């Protein structure tokens, strides 16, 4: 996985880092919930695409200090 794509949340001074992308918004939401259940903050960029679902990738982002923990969880549960 490439973890070089970052987004900065200037209000909270958080560097959000991409841990995966998907064209399936439902899959991104399942992953967000799974990460949250493990105490990993997560957000989805490009969620709620309306009539454009499947056209744009949804980016699953976590704070950079959670990247390795999130990656381990995603690797352990590839079927998500």
PDB file of N, CA and C in Angstrom:
ATOM      1  N   UNK A   1       0.837  -1.185   0.000  1.00  0.00           N
ATOM      2  CA  UNK A   1       0.000   0.000   0.000  1.00  0.00           C
ATOM      3  C   UNK A   1       0.879   1.246   0.000  1.00  0.00           C
ATOM      4  N   UNK A   2       0.459   2.256  -0.711  1.00  0.00           N
ATOM      5  CA  UNK A   2       1.185   3.514  -0.760  1.00  0.00           C
ATOM      6  C   UNK A   2       0.495   4.500   0.169  1.00  0.00           C
ATOM      7  N   UNK A   3       1.225   4.992   1.146  1.00  0.00           N
ATOM      8  CA  UNK A   3       0.647   5.888   2.137  1.00  0.00           C
ATOM      9  C   UNK A   3       1.142   7.318   1.965  1.00  0.00           C
ATOM     10  N   UNK A   4       1.456   7.719   0.741  1.00  0.00           N
ATOM     11  CA  UNK A   4       2.045   9.033   0.534  1.00  0.00           C
ATOM     12  C   UNK A   4       1.017  10.131   0.325  1.00  0.00           C
ATOM     13  N   UNK A   5      -0.218   9.788   0.032  1.00  0.00           N
ATOM     14  CA  UNK A   5      -1.236  10.804  -0.208  1.00  0.00           C
ATOM     15  C   UNK A   5      -1.776  11.306   1.122  1.00  0.00           C
ATOM     16  N   UNK A   6      -1.618  12.585   1.359  1.00  0.00           N
ATOM     17  CA  UNK A   6      -2.032  13.181   2.629  1.00  0.00           C
ATOM     18  C   UNK A   6      -3.009  14.319   2.402  1.00  0.00           C
ATOM     19  N   UNK A   7      -3.832  14.553   3.384  1.00  0.00           N
ATOM     20  CA  UNK A   7      -4.719  15.714   3.408  1.00  0.00           C
ATOM     21  C   UNK A   7      -4.614  16.303   4.807  1.00  0.00           C
ATOM     22  N   UNK A   8      -4.481  17.603   4.908  1.00  0.00           N
ATOM     23  CA  UNK A   8      -4.337  18.232   6.219  1.00  0.00           C
ATOM     24  C   UNK A   8      -5.666  18.832   6.648  1.00  0.00           C
ATOM     25  N   UNK A   9      -6.059  18.516   7.887  1.00  0.00           N
ATOM     26  CA  UNK A   9      -7.227  19.111   8.520  1.00  0.00           C
ATOM     27  C   UNK A   9      -6.701  20.272   9.353  1.00  0.00           C
ATOM     28  N   UNK A  10      -6.756  21.482   8.798  1.00  0.00           N
ATOM     29  CA  UNK A  10      -6.138  22.632   9.461  1.00  0.00           C
ATOM     30  C   UNK A  10      -6.819  22.995  10.779  1.00  0.00           C
ATOM     31  N   UNK A  11      -8.097  22.683  10.926  1.00  0.00           N
ATOM     32  CA  UNK A  11      -8.790  23.028  12.167  1.00  0.00           C
ATOM     33  C   UNK A  11      -8.316  22.167  13.327  1.00  0.00           C
ATOM     34  N   UNK A  12      -7.980  20.914  13.054  1.00  0.00           N
ATOM     35  CA  UNK A  12      -7.565  20.002  14.113  1.00  0.00           C
ATOM     36  C   UNK A  12      -6.093  19.630  14.016  1.00  0.00           C
ATOM     37  N   UNK A  13      -5.376  20.197  13.042  1.00  0.00           N
ATOM     38  CA  UNK A  13      -3.963  19.922  12.823  1.00  0.00           C
ATOM     39  C   UNK A  13      -3.700  18.423  12.698  1.00  0.00           C
ATOM     40  N   UNK A  14      -4.496  17.747  11.893  1.00  0.00           N
ATOM     41  CA  UNK A  14      -4.359  16.315  11.657  1.00  0.00           C
ATOM     42  C   UNK A  14      -3.926  16.106  10.213  1.00  0.00           C
ATOM     43  N   UNK A  15      -2.901  15.280  10.024  1.00  0.00           N
ATOM     44  CA  UNK A  15      -2.525  14.854   8.678  1.00  0.00           C
ATOM     45  C   UNK A  15      -3.267  13.560   8.379  1.00  0.00           C
ATOM     46  N   UNK A  16      -4.265  13.626   7.512  1.00  0.00           N
ATOM     47  CA  UNK A  16      -5.025  12.451   7.115  1.00  0.00           C
ATOM     48  C   UNK A  16      -4.265  11.769   5.984  1.00  0.00           C
ATOM     49  N   UNK A  17      -4.094  10.456   6.090  1.00  0.00           N
ATOM     50  CA  UNK A  17      -3.321   9.690   5.124  1.00  0.00           C
ATOM     51  C   UNK A  17      -4.190   8.589   4.530  1.00  0.00           C
ATOM     52  N   UNK A  18      -4.101   8.435   3.230  1.00  0.00           N
ATOM     53  CA  UNK A  18      -4.892   7.427   2.522  1.00  0.00           C
ATOM     54  C   UNK A  18      -4.380   6.033   2.845  1.00  0.00           C
ATOM     55  N   UNK A  19      -5.305   5.145   3.228  1.00  0.00           N
ATOM     56  CA  UNK A  19      -4.941   3.746   3.444  1.00  0.00           C
ATOM     57  C   UNK A  19      -5.532   2.839   2.382  1.00  0.00           C
ATOM     58  N   UNK A  20      -6.514   3.347   1.649  1.00  0.00           N
ATOM     59  CA  UNK A  20      -7.049   2.581   0.517  1.00  0.00           C
ATOM     60  C   UNK A  20      -7.988   3.450  -0.299  1.00  0.00           C
ATOM     61  N   UNK A  21      -8.256   3.005  -1.518  1.00  0.00           N
ATOM     62  CA  UNK A  21      -9.259   3.639  -2.364  1.00  0.00           C
ATOM     63  C   UNK A  21     -10.167   2.553  -2.915  1.00  0.00           C
ATOM     64  N   UNK A  22     -11.381   2.946  -3.232  1.00  0.00           N
ATOM     65  CA  UNK A  22     -12.340   2.014  -3.809  1.00  0.00           C
ATOM     66  C   UNK A  22     -13.376   2.803  -4.602  1.00  0.00           C
ATOM     67  N   UNK A  23     -13.921   2.176  -5.622  1.00  0.00           N
ATOM     68  CA  UNK A  23     -15.027   2.782  -6.358  1.00  0.00           C
ATOM     69  C   UNK A  23     -16.368   2.451  -5.705  1.00  0.00           C
ATOM     70  N   UNK A  24     -16.338   1.581  -4.693  1.00  0.00           N
ATOM     71  CA  UNK A  24     -17.549   1.114  -4.022  1.00  0.00           C
ATOM     72  C   UNK A  24     -17.726   1.875  -2.704  1.00  0.00           C
ATOM     73  N   UNK A  25     -18.641   2.836  -2.698  1.00  0.00           N
ATOM     74  CA  UNK A  25     -18.871   3.657  -1.507  1.00  0.00           C
ATOM     75  C   UNK A  25     -19.309   2.807  -0.315  1.00  0.00           C
ATOM     76  N   UNK A  26     -20.069   1.751  -0.561  1.00  0.00           N
ATOM     77  CA  UNK A  26     -20.508   0.865   0.524  1.00  0.00           C
ATOM     78  C   UNK A  26     -19.316   0.162   1.165  1.00  0.00           C
ATOM     79  N   UNK A  27     -18.373  -0.287   0.347  1.00  0.00           N
ATOM     80  CA  UNK A  27     -17.169  -0.925   0.874  1.00  0.00           C
ATOM     81  C   UNK A  27     -16.378   0.062   1.729  1.00  0.00           C
ATOM     82  N   UNK A  28     -16.252   1.287   1.261  1.00  0.00           N
ATOM     83  CA  UNK A  28     -15.533   2.308   2.025  1.00  0.00           C
ATOM     84  C   UNK A  28     -16.202   2.530   3.378  1.00  0.00           C
ATOM     85  N   UNK A  29     -17.518   2.538   3.411  1.00  0.00           N
ATOM     86  CA  UNK A  29     -18.252   2.747   4.666  1.00  0.00           C
ATOM     87  C   UNK A  29     -18.062   1.571   5.617  1.00  0.00           C
ATOM     88  N   UNK A  30     -18.074   0.339   5.105  1.00  0.00           N
ATOM     89  CA  UNK A  30     -17.836  -0.840   5.942  1.00  0.00           C
ATOM     90  C   UNK A  30     -16.439  -0.759   6.556  1.00  0.00           C
ATOM     91  N   UNK A  31     -15.467  -0.354   5.758  1.00  0.00           N
ATOM     92  CA  UNK A  31     -14.099  -0.224   6.252  1.00  0.00           C
ATOM     93  C   UNK A  31     -14.011   0.880   7.299  1.00  0.00           C
ATOM     94  N   UNK A  32     -14.683   2.001   7.064  1.00  0.00           N
ATOM     95  CA  UNK A  32     -14.681   3.092   8.042  1.00  0.00           C
ATOM     96  C   UNK A  32     -15.224   2.609   9.382  1.00  0.00           C
ATOM     97  N   UNK A  33     -16.313   1.862   9.353  1.00  0.00           N
ATOM     98  CA  UNK A  33     -16.918   1.338  10.580  1.00  0.00           C
ATOM     99  C   UNK A  33     -15.980   0.350  11.267  1.00  0.00           C
ATOM    100  N   UNK A  34     -15.361  -0.542  10.492  1.00  0.00           N
ATOM    101  CA  UNK A  34     -14.433  -1.523  11.071  1.00  0.00           C
ATOM    102  C   UNK A  34     -13.250  -0.829  11.740  1.00  0.00           C
ATOM    103  N   UNK A  35     -12.713   0.200  11.096  1.00  0.00           N
ATOM    104  CA  UNK A  35     -11.605   0.947  11.690  1.00  0.00           C
ATOM    105  C   UNK A  35     -12.061   1.666  12.963  1.00  0.00           C
ATOM    106  N   UNK A  36     -13.236   2.286  12.920  1.00  0.00           N
ATOM    107  CA  UNK A  36     -13.764   2.997  14.087  1.00  0.00           C
ATOM    108  C   UNK A  36     -13.970   2.048  15.267  1.00  0.00           C
ATOM    109  N   UNK A  37     -14.434   0.831  14.993  1.00  0.00           N
ATOM    110  CA  UNK A  37     -14.640  -0.149  16.062  1.00  0.00           C
ATOM    111  C   UNK A  37     -13.328  -0.539  16.735  1.00  0.00           C
ATOM    112  N   UNK A  38     -12.219  -0.365  16.031  1.00  0.00           N
ATOM    113  CA  UNK A  38     -10.897  -0.641  16.594  1.00  0.00           C
ATOM    114  C   UNK A  38     -10.256   0.612  17.187  1.00  0.00           C
ATOM    115  N   UNK A  39     -11.030   1.704  17.242  1.00  0.00           N
ATOM    116  CA  UNK A  39     -10.528   2.940  17.826  1.00  0.00           C
ATOM    117  C   UNK A  39      -9.675   3.775  16.887  1.00  0.00           C
ATOM    118  N   UNK A  40      -9.776   3.501  15.588  1.00  0.00           N
ATOM    119  CA  UNK A  40      -8.991   4.230  14.596  1.00  0.00           C
ATOM    120  C   UNK A  40      -9.878   5.281  13.941  1.00  0.00           C
ATOM    121  N   UNK A  41      -9.567   6.562  14.130  1.00  0.00           N
ATOM    122  CA  UNK A  41     -10.351   7.608  13.464  1.00  0.00           C
ATOM    123  C   UNK A  41     -10.237   7.439  11.950  1.00  0.00           C
ATOM    124  N   UNK A  42     -11.314   7.690  11.253  1.00  0.00           N
ATOM    125  CA  UNK A  42     -11.327   7.463   9.812  1.00  0.00           C
ATOM    126  C   UNK A  42     -12.329   8.400   9.159  1.00  0.00           C
ATOM    127  N   UNK A  43     -12.015   8.818   7.960  1.00  0.00           N
ATOM    128  CA  UNK A  43     -12.942   9.609   7.171  1.00  0.00           C
ATOM    129  C   UNK A  43     -12.875   9.124   5.731  1.00  0.00           C
ATOM    130  N   UNK A  44     -13.919   9.411   4.983  1.00  0.00           N
ATOM    131  CA  UNK A  44     -13.968   9.016   3.577  1.00  0.00           C
ATOM    132  C   UNK A  44     -14.046  10.274   2.737  1.00  0.00           C
ATOM    133  N   UNK A  45     -13.089  10.434   1.850  1.00  0.00           N
ATOM    134  CA  UNK A  45     -13.104  11.556   0.924  1.00  0.00           C
ATOM    135  C   UNK A  45     -13.822  11.115  -0.345  1.00  0.00           C
ATOM    136  N   UNK A  46     -14.652  11.954  -0.880  1.00  0.00           N
ATOM    137  CA  UNK A  46     -15.468  11.697  -2.073  1.00  0.00           C
ATOM    138  C   UNK A  46     -16.633  10.759  -1.785  1.00  0.00           C
ATOM    139  N   UNK A  47     -17.086  10.703  -0.541  1.00  0.00           N
ATOM    140  CA  UNK A  47     -18.285   9.928  -0.220  1.00  0.00           C
ATOM    141  C   UNK A  47     -19.504  10.707  -0.700  1.00  0.00           C
ATOM    142  N   UNK A  48     -20.620  10.068  -0.746  1.00  0.00           N
ATOM    143  CA  UNK A  48     -21.889  10.688  -1.144  1.00  0.00           C
ATOM    144  C   UNK A  48     -21.801  11.273  -2.555  1.00  0.00           C
ATOM    145  N   UNK A  49     -21.493  10.409  -3.493  1.00  0.00           N
ATOM    146  CA  UNK A  49     -21.306  10.832  -4.874  1.00  0.00           C
ATOM    147  C   UNK A  49     -22.609  10.965  -5.642  1.00  0.00           C
ATOM    148  N   UNK A  50     -23.696  10.624  -4.983  1.00  0.00           N
ATOM    149  CA  UNK A  50     -24.994  10.747  -5.644  1.00  0.00           C
ATOM    150  C   UNK A  50     -25.064   9.894  -6.895  1.00  0.00           C
ATOM    151  N   UNK A  51     -25.454  10.486  -7.999  1.00  0.00           N
ATOM    152  CA  UNK A  51     -25.595   9.764  -9.262  1.00  0.00           C
ATOM    153  C   UNK A  51     -24.279   9.366  -9.894  1.00  0.00           C
ATOM    154  N   UNK A  52     -23.168   9.747  -9.271  1.00  0.00           N
ATOM    155  CA  UNK A  52     -21.859   9.429  -9.837  1.00  0.00           C
ATOM    156  C   UNK A  52     -21.177   8.270  -9.121  1.00  0.00           C
ATOM    157  N   UNK A  53     -21.922   7.485  -8.340  1.00  0.00           N
ATOM    158  CA  UNK A  53     -21.348   6.346  -7.640  1.00  0.00           C
ATOM    159  C   UNK A  53     -20.666   5.427  -8.639  1.00  0.00           C
ATOM    160  N   UNK A  54     -19.440   5.052  -8.330  1.00  0.00           N
ATOM    161  CA  UNK A  54     -18.668   4.179  -9.205  1.00  0.00           C
ATOM    162  C   UNK A  54     -17.825   4.928 -10.214  1.00  0.00           C
ATOM    163  N   UNK A  55     -18.020   6.238 -10.314  1.00  0.00           N
ATOM    164  CA  UNK A  55     -17.249   7.044 -11.259  1.00  0.00           C
ATOM    165  C   UNK A  55     -15.971   7.545 -10.597  1.00  0.00           C
ATOM    166  N   UNK A  56     -16.089   8.032  -9.371  1.00  0.00           N
ATOM    167  CA  UNK A  56     -14.948   8.577  -8.642  1.00  0.00           C
ATOM    168  C   UNK A  56     -14.551   7.628  -7.525  1.00  0.00           C
ATOM    169  N   UNK A  57     -13.268   7.584  -7.236  1.00  0.00           N
ATOM    170  CA  UNK A  57     -12.806   6.754  -6.137  1.00  0.00           C
ATOM    171  C   UNK A  57     -13.083   7.431  -4.801  1.00  0.00           C
ATOM    172  N   UNK A  58     -13.521   6.627  -3.842  1.00  0.00           N
ATOM    173  CA  UNK A  58     -13.637   7.087  -2.462  1.00  0.00           C
ATOM    174  C   UNK A  58     -12.305   6.771  -1.791  1.00  0.00           C
ATOM    175  N   UNK A  59     -11.723   7.760  -1.134  1.00  0.00           N
ATOM    176  CA  UNK A  59     -10.445   7.581  -0.443  1.00  0.00           C
ATOM    177  C   UNK A  59     -10.715   7.389   1.046  1.00  0.00           C
ATOM    178  N   UNK A  60     -10.223   6.299   1.599  1.00  0.00           N
ATOM    179  CA  UNK A  60     -10.336   6.033   3.031  1.00  0.00           C
ATOM    180  C   UNK A  60      -9.085   6.613   3.691  1.00  0.00           C
ATOM    181  N   UNK A  61      -9.296   7.558   4.614  1.00  0.00           N
ATOM    182  CA  UNK A  61      -8.196   8.288   5.243  1.00  0.00           C
ATOM    183  C   UNK A  61      -8.195   8.092   6.754  1.00  0.00           C
ATOM    184  N   UNK A  62      -6.998   7.961   7.316  1.00  0.00           N
ATOM    185  CA  UNK A  62      -6.820   7.895   8.768  1.00  0.00           C
ATOM    186  C   UNK A  62      -5.710   8.875   9.146  1.00  0.00           C
ATOM    187  N   UNK A  63      -5.667   9.332  10.408  1.00  0.00           N
ATOM    188  CA  UNK A  63      -4.549  10.174  10.829  1.00  0.00           C
ATOM    189  C   UNK A  63      -3.230   9.417  10.638  1.00  0.00           C
ATOM    190  N   UNK A  64      -2.178  10.144  10.248  1.00  0.00           N
ATOM    191  CA  UNK A  64      -0.931   9.476   9.886  1.00  0.00           C
ATOM    192  C   UNK A  64      -0.366   8.614  11.008  1.00  0.00           C
ATOM    193  N   UNK A  65      -0.638   8.935  12.262  1.00  0.00           N
ATOM    194  CA  UNK A  65      -0.124   8.109  13.358  1.00  0.00           C
ATOM    195  C   UNK A  65      -0.899   6.795  13.517  1.00  0.00           C
ATOM    196  N   UNK A  66      -1.977   6.603  12.755  1.00  0.00           N
ATOM    197  CA  UNK A  66      -2.747   5.353  12.785  1.00  0.00           C
ATOM    198  C   UNK A  66      -2.548   4.520  11.517  1.00  0.00           C
ATOM    199  N   UNK A  67      -1.710   4.975  10.591  1.00  0.00           N
ATOM    200  CA  UNK A  67      -1.568   4.310   9.291  1.00  0.00           C
ATOM    201  C   UNK A  67      -1.157   2.851   9.438  1.00  0.00           C
ATOM    202  N   UNK A  68      -0.131   2.577  10.222  1.00  0.00           N
ATOM    203  CA  UNK A  68       0.358   1.202  10.318  1.00  0.00           C
ATOM    204  C   UNK A  68      -0.650   0.288  11.006  1.00  0.00           C
ATOM    205  N   UNK A  69      -1.329   0.774  12.018  1.00  0.00           N
ATOM    206  CA  UNK A  69      -2.362  -0.014  12.690  1.00  0.00           C
ATOM    207  C   UNK A  69      -3.510  -0.299  11.736  1.00  0.00           C
ATOM    208  N   UNK A  70      -3.932   0.713  10.981  1.00  0.00           N
ATOM    209  CA  UNK A  70      -5.017   0.534  10.008  1.00  0.00           C
ATOM    210  C   UNK A  70      -4.605  -0.441   8.916  1.00  0.00           C
ATOM    211  N   UNK A  71      -3.374  -0.330   8.446  1.00  0.00           N
ATOM    212  CA  UNK A  71      -2.890  -1.225   7.387  1.00  0.00           C
ATOM    213  C   UNK A  71      -2.889  -2.675   7.859  1.00  0.00           C
ATOM    214  N   UNK A  72      -2.472  -2.899   9.102  1.00  0.00           N
ATOM    215  CA  UNK A  72      -2.483  -4.259   9.654  1.00  0.00           C
ATOM    216  C   UNK A  72      -3.905  -4.800   9.722  1.00  0.00           C
ATOM    217  N   UNK A  73      -4.837  -3.976  10.164  1.00  0.00           N
ATOM    218  CA  UNK A  73      -6.237  -4.399  10.250  1.00  0.00           C
ATOM    219  C   UNK A  73      -6.789  -4.724   8.866  1.00  0.00           C
ATOM    220  N   UNK A  74      -6.521  -3.867   7.894  1.00  0.00           N
ATOM    221  CA  UNK A  74      -7.013  -4.100   6.533  1.00  0.00           C
ATOM    222  C   UNK A  74      -6.389  -5.351   5.931  1.00  0.00           C
ATOM    223  N   UNK A  75      -5.117  -5.577   6.189  1.00  0.00           N
ATOM    224  CA  UNK A  75      -4.440  -6.771   5.675  1.00  0.00           C
ATOM    225  C   UNK A  75      -5.040  -8.035   6.289  1.00  0.00           C
ATOM    226  N   UNK A  76      -5.348  -7.976   7.584  1.00  0.00           N
ATOM    227  CA  UNK A  76      -5.907  -9.136   8.278  1.00  0.00           C
ATOM    228  C   UNK A  76      -7.337  -9.441   7.837  1.00  0.00           C
ATOM    229  N   UNK A  77      -8.028  -8.440   7.299  1.00  0.00           N
ATOM    230  CA  UNK A  77      -9.430  -8.602   6.913  1.00  0.00           C
ATOM    231  C   UNK A  77      -9.641  -8.197   5.461  1.00  0.00           C
ATOM    232  N   UNK A  78      -8.878  -8.775   4.573  1.00  0.00           N
ATOM    233  CA  UNK A  78      -8.975  -8.424   3.150  1.00  0.00           C
ATOM    234  C   UNK A  78     -10.359  -8.662   2.573  1.00  0.00           C
ATOM    235  N   UNK A  79     -11.142  -9.518   3.213  1.00  0.00           N
ATOM    236  CA  UNK A  79     -12.471  -9.831   2.686  1.00  0.00           C
ATOM    237  C   UNK A  79     -13.470  -8.715   2.903  1.00  0.00           C
ATOM    238  N   UNK A  80     -13.116  -7.685   3.667  1.00  0.00           N
ATOM    239  CA  UNK A  80     -14.037  -6.563   3.914  1.00  0.00           C
ATOM    240  C   UNK A  80     -14.328  -5.875   2.600  1.00  0.00           C
TER     241      UNK A  80
END
